[in-house]
Tab-separated table of C-alpha atoms and ligand atoms in Angstrom:
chain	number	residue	atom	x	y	z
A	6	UNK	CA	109.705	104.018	107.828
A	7	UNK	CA	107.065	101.243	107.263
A	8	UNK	CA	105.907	100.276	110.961
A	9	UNK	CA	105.071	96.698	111.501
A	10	UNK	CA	103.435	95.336	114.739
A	11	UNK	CA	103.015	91.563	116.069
A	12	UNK	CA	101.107	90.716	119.231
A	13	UNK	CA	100.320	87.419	120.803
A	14	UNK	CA	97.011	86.900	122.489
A	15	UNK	CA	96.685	83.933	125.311
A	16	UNK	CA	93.418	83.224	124.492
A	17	UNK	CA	92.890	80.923	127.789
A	18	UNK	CA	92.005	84.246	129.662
A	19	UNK	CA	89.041	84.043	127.311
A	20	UNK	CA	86.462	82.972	129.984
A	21	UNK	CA	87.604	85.571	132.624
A	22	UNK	CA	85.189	88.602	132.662
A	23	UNK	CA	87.052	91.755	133.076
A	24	UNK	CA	87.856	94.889	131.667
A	25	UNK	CA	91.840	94.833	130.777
A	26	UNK	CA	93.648	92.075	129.309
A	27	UNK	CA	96.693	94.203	129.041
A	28	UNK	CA	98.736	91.015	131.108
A	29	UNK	CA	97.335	88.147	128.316
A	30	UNK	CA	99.083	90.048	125.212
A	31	UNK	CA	102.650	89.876	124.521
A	32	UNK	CA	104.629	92.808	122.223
A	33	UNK	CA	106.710	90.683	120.021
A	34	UNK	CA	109.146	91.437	117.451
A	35	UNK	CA	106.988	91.200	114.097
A	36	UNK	CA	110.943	90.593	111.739
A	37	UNK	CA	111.570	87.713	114.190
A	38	UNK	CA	110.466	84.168	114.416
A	39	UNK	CA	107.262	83.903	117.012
A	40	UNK	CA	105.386	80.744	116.705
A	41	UNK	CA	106.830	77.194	117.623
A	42	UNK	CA	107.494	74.711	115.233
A	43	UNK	CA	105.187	72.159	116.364
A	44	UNK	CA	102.147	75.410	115.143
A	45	UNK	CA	100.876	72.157	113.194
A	46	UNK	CA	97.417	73.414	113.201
A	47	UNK	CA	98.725	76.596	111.821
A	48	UNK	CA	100.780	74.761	108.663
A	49	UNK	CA	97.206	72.658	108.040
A	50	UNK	CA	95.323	75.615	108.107
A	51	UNK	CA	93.212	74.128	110.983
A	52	UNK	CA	92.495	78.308	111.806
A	53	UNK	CA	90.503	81.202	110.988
A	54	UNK	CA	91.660	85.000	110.323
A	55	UNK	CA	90.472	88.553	109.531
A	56	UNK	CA	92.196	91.058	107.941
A	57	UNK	CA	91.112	94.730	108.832
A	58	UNK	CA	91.614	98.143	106.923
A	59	UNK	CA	93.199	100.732	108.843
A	60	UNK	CA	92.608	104.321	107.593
A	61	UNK	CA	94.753	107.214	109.096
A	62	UNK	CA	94.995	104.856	112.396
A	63	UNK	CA	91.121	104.031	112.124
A	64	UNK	CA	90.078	100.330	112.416
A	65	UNK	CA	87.435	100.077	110.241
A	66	UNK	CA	84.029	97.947	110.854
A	67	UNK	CA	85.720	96.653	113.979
A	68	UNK	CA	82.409	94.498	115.320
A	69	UNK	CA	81.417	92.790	112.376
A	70	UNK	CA	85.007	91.833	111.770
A	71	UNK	CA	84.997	90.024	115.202
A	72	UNK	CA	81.422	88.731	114.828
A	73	UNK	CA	82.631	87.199	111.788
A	74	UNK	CA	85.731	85.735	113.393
A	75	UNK	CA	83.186	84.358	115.947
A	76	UNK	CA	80.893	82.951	113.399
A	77	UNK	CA	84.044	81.321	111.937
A	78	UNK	CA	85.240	79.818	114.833
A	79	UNK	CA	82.267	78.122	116.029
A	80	UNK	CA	81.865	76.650	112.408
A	81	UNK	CA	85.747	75.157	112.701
A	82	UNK	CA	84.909	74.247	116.663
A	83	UNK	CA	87.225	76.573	118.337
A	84	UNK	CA	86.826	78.470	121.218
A	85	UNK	CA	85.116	81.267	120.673
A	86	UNK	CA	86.977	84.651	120.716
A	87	UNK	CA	86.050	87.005	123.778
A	88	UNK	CA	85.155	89.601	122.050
A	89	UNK	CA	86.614	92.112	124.899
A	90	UNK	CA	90.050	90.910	124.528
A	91	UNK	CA	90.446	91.065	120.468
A	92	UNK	CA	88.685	94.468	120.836
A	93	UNK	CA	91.828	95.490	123.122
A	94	UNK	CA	94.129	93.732	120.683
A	95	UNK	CA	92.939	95.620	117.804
A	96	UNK	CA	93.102	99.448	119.637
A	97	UNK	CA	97.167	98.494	120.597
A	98	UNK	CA	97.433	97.301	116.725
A	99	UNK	CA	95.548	100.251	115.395
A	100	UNK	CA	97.357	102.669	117.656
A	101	UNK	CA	100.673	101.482	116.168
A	102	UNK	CA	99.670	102.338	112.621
A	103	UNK	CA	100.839	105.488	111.187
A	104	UNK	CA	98.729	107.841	108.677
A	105	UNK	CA	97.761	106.305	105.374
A	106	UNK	CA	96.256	102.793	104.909
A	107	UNK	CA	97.286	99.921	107.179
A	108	UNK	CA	95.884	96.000	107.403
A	109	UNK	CA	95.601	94.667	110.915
A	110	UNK	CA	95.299	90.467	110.976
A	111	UNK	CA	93.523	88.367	113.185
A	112	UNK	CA	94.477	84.839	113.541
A	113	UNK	CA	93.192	81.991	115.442
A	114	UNK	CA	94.965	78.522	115.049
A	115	UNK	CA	94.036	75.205	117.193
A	116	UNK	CA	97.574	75.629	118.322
A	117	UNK	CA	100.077	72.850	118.536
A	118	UNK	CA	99.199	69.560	118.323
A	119	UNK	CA	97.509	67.955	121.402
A	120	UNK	CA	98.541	71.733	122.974
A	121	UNK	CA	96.061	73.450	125.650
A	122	UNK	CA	95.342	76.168	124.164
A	123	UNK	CA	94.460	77.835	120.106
A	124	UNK	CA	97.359	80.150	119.607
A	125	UNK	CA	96.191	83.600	118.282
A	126	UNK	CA	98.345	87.072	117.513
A	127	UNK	CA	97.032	89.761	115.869
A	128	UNK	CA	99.835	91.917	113.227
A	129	UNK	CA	99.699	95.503	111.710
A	130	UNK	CA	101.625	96.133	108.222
A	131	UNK	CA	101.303	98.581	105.787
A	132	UNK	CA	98.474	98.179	103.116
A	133	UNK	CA	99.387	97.880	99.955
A	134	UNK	CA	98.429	101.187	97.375
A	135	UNK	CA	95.259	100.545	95.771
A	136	UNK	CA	94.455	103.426	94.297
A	137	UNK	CA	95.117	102.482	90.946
A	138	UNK	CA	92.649	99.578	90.826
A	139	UNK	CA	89.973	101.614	92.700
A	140	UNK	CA	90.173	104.240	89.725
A	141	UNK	CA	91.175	101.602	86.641
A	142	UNK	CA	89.510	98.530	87.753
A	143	UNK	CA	89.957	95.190	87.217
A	144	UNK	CA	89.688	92.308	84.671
A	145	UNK	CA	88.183	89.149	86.011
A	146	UNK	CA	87.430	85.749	84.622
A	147	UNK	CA	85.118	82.893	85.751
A	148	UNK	CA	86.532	79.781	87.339
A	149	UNK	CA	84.610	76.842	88.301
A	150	UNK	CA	84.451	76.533	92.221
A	151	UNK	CA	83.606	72.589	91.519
A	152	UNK	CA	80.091	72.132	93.879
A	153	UNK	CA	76.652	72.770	93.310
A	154	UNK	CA	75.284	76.197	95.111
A	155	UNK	CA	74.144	74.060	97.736
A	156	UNK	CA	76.780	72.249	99.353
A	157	UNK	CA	77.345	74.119	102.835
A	158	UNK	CA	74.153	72.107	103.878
A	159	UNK	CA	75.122	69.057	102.236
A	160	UNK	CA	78.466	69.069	103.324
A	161	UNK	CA	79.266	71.678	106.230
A	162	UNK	CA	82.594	70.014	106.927
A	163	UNK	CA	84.095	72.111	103.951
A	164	UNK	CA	83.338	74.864	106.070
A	165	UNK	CA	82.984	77.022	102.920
A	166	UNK	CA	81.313	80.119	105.376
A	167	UNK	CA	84.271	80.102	107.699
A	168	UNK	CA	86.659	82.208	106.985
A	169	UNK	CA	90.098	79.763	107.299
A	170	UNK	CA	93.531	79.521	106.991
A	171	UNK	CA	93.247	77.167	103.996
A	172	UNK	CA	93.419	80.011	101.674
A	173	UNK	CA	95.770	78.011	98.945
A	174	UNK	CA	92.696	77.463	96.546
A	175	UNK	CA	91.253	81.203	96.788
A	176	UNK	CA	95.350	81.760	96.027
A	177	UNK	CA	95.555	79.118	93.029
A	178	UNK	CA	92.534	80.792	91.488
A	179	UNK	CA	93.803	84.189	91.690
A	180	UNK	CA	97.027	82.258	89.875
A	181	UNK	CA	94.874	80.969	87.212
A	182	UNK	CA	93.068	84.068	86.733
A	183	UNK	CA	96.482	85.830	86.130
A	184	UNK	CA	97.274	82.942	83.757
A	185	UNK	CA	94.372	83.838	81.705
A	186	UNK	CA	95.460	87.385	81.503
A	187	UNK	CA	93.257	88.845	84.024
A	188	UNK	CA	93.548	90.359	87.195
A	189	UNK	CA	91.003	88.593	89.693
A	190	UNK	CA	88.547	85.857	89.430
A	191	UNK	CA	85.216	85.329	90.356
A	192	UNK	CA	83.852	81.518	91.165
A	193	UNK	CA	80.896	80.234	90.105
A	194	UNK	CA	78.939	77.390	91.669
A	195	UNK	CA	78.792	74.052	89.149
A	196	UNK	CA	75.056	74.472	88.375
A	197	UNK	CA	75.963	78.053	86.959
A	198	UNK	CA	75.440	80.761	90.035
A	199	UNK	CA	78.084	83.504	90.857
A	200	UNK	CA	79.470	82.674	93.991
A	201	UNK	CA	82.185	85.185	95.450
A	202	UNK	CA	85.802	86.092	94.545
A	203	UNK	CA	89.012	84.362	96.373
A	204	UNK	CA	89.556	87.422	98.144
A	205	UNK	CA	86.328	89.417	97.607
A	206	UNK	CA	82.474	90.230	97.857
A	207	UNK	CA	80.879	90.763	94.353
A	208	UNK	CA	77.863	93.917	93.833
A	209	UNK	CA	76.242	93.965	90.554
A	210	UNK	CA	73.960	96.777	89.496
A	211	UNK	CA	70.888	96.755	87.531
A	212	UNK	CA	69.530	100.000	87.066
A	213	UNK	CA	68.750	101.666	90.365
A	214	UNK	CA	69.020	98.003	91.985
A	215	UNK	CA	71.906	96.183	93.162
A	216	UNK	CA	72.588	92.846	93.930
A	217	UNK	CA	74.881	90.535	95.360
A	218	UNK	CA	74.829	86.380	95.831
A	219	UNK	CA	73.314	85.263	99.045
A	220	UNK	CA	75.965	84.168	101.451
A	221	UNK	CA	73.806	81.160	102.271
A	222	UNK	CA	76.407	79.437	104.020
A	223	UNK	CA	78.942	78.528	100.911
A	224	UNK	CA	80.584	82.287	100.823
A	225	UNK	CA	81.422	84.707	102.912
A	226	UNK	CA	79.081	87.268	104.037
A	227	UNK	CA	81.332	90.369	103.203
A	228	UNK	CA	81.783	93.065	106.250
A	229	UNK	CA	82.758	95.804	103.041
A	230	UNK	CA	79.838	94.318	101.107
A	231	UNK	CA	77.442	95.119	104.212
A	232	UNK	CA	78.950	98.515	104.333
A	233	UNK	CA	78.483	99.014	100.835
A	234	UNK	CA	74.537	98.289	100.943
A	235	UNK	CA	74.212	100.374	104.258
A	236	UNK	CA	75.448	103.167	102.068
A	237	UNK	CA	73.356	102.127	98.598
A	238	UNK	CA	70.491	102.193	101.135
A	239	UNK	CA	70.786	105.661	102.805
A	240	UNK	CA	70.715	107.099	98.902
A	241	UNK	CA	67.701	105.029	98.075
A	242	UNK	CA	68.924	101.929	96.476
A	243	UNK	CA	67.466	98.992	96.213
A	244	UNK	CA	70.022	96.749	97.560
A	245	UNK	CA	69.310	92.963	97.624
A	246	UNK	CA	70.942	89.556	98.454
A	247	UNK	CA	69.873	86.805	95.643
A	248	UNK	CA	71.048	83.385	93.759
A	249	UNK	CA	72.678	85.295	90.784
A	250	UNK	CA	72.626	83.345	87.953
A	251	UNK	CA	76.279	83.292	85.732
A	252	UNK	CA	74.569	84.819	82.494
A	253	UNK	CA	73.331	88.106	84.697
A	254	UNK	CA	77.384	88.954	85.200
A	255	UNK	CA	77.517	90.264	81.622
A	256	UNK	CA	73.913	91.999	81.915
A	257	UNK	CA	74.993	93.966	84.808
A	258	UNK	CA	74.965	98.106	84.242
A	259	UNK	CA	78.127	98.035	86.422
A	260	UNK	CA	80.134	95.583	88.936
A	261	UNK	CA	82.400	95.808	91.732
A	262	UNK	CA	84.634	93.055	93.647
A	263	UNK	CA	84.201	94.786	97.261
A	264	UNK	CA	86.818	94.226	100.335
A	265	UNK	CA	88.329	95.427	103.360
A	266	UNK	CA	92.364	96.516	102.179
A	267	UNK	CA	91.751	97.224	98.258
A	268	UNK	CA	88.081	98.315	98.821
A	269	UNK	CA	85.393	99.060	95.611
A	270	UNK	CA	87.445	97.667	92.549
A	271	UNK	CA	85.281	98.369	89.248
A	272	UNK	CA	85.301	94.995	87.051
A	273	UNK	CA	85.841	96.257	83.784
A	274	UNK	CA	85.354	93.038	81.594
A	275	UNK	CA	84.245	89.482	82.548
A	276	UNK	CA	85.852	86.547	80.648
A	277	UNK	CA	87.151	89.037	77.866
A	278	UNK	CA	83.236	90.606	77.944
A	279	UNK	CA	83.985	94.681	78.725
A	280	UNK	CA	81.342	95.730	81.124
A	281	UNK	CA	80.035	99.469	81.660
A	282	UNK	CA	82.149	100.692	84.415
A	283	UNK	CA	80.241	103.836	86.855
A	284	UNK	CA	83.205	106.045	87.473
A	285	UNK	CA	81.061	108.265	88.993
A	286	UNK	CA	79.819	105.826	91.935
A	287	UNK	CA	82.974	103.993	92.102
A	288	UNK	CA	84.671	107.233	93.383
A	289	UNK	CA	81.775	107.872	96.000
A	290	UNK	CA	81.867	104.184	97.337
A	291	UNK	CA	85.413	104.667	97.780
A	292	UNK	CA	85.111	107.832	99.400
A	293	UNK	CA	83.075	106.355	101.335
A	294	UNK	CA	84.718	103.054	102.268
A	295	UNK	CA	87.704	105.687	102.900
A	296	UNK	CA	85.722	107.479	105.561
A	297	UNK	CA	85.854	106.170	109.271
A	298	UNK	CA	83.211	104.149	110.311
A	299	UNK	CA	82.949	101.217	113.392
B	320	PLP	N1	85.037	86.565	100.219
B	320	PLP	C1	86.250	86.029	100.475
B	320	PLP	C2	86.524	84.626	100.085
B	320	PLP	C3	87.235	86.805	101.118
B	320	PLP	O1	88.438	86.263	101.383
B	320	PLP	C4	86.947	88.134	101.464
B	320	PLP	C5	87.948	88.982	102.129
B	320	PLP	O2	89.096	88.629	102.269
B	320	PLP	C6	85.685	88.652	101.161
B	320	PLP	C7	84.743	87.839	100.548
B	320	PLP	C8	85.342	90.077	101.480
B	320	PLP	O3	85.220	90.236	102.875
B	320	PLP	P1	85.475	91.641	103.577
B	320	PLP	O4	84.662	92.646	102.849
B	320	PLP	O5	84.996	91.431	104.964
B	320	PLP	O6	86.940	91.928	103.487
């Protein structure tokens, strides 16, 4: 039986400090319809979301998930989450998930149009089996993202390190990518740094050094990514945050598109390039990411 679970959140009890918000969620069928259909702001993508990995009913990295959803709200100017209430939201959700892997959503929308209120629900399906791609790994090319590495400060209205709705270009890469015979993509900026994937972090290693590209306000600053280096760091790792130039992608001793559902995915060739894959530290990372942790 695959269990699915839908809850809306009224997010207007955001302000009031107390301890349950059992009375501002409400159980809803997750087959059936739920929003209205003047949700404009949810059809524009005028939102932000989070999607959470749920091992063996484990949420995993529970606060950074909701500081990011934070971050990414006050970058869109919505109301910001209470943290207390989406913290509640996520226990029902993760209690509702069975053994194995689960993803649990979180979705903020400015609601309908000219409404009171954002509308925000939080849902709990059944991940999708990753195992293969955690052991096999992927084949990625390199797609122009179209701006220079420095557009979030030239232009923070693109609100490139908000994590929105407007996911149909992160969807029409992975498209293209597929096109081109691979099985992911990874963007780079138009003066020739490595950004991020549509749906990932990227983790290069060097040696005994690893390095990912800055999340300077243009990507996303990965919660699995943050994970990963808290982990490369305990066993002595150098583990650093840089501008990563495209031409160090096919230098790299190893690589690894990192995120919450499919977890550590070794790249095994960039652009038709193979790449060393470490089979050896793939497994451990995602034993790792496997493991329960807040
Ligand atoms: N970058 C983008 C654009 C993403 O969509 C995601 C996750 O969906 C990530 C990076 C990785 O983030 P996380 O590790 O928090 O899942």
């Amino acid at each position: 039986m695959t269990r699915r679970f839908a809850l809306m959140i009224d997010p207007a009890a955001a302000d009031v400090a107390r301890s349950d918000f059992a009375d501002t969620f409400t159980l809803v069928d997750a087959a059936a319809p739920a929003l209205s259909v003047g949700e404009l702001s949810t059809q524009r993508g005028d939102g932000v979301f989070e999607s959470i990995g749920v091992i063996d009913g484990h949420a995993q990295e529970v606060v950074p998930h909701l500081e990011r959803l934070a971050h990414s709200a006050q970058l869109c100017d919505l109301p910001l989450p209470n943290q207390a209430q989406w913290h509640q939201a996520i226990e029902r959700a993760a209690a509702h998930c069975e053994q194995g892997e689960y993803v649990i959503k979180l979705i903020l929308s400015r609601g309908v149009e000219h409404g009171p209120t954002p509308t925000a629900w939080v849902t709990a399906a059944p991940a999708s089996d990753f195992s293969a791609v955690r052991e096999q790994g992927i084949r990625v090319v390199t797609l122009d993202r179209g701006y220079d590495l420095d557009v979030a400060e030239k232009a923070p209205w693109l609100l490139l390190g908000a994590k929105t709705l407007s996911y149909a270009v992160n969807m029409a890469a992975l498209r293209e990518a597929h096109r081109r015979g691979a099985d992911d993509a990874i963007f780079l900026s138009r003066d020739g740094f490595v950004l991020e994937a549509p749906t990932a972090s990227l983790i290069l290693r060097f040696g005994e050094r690893f390095v990912t590209p800055a999340p300077n306000g243009g990507i996303l600053h990965g919660t699995t990514q943050l994970s990963v280096y808290e982990h490369l760091t305990a066993r002595g790792f150098a583990a650093e945050y840089a501008q990563v130039p495209a031409s160090d992608l096919s230098r790299a001793d190893a690589a690894w598109l990192v995120s919450s559902v499919r977890l550590a995915a070794p790249i095994t060739a960039v652009d038709g390039v193979e790449l060393p894959v470490d089979r050896a530290l793939t497994a451990e990372l995602n034993d790792y990411l496997l493991s329960p942790r807040d």
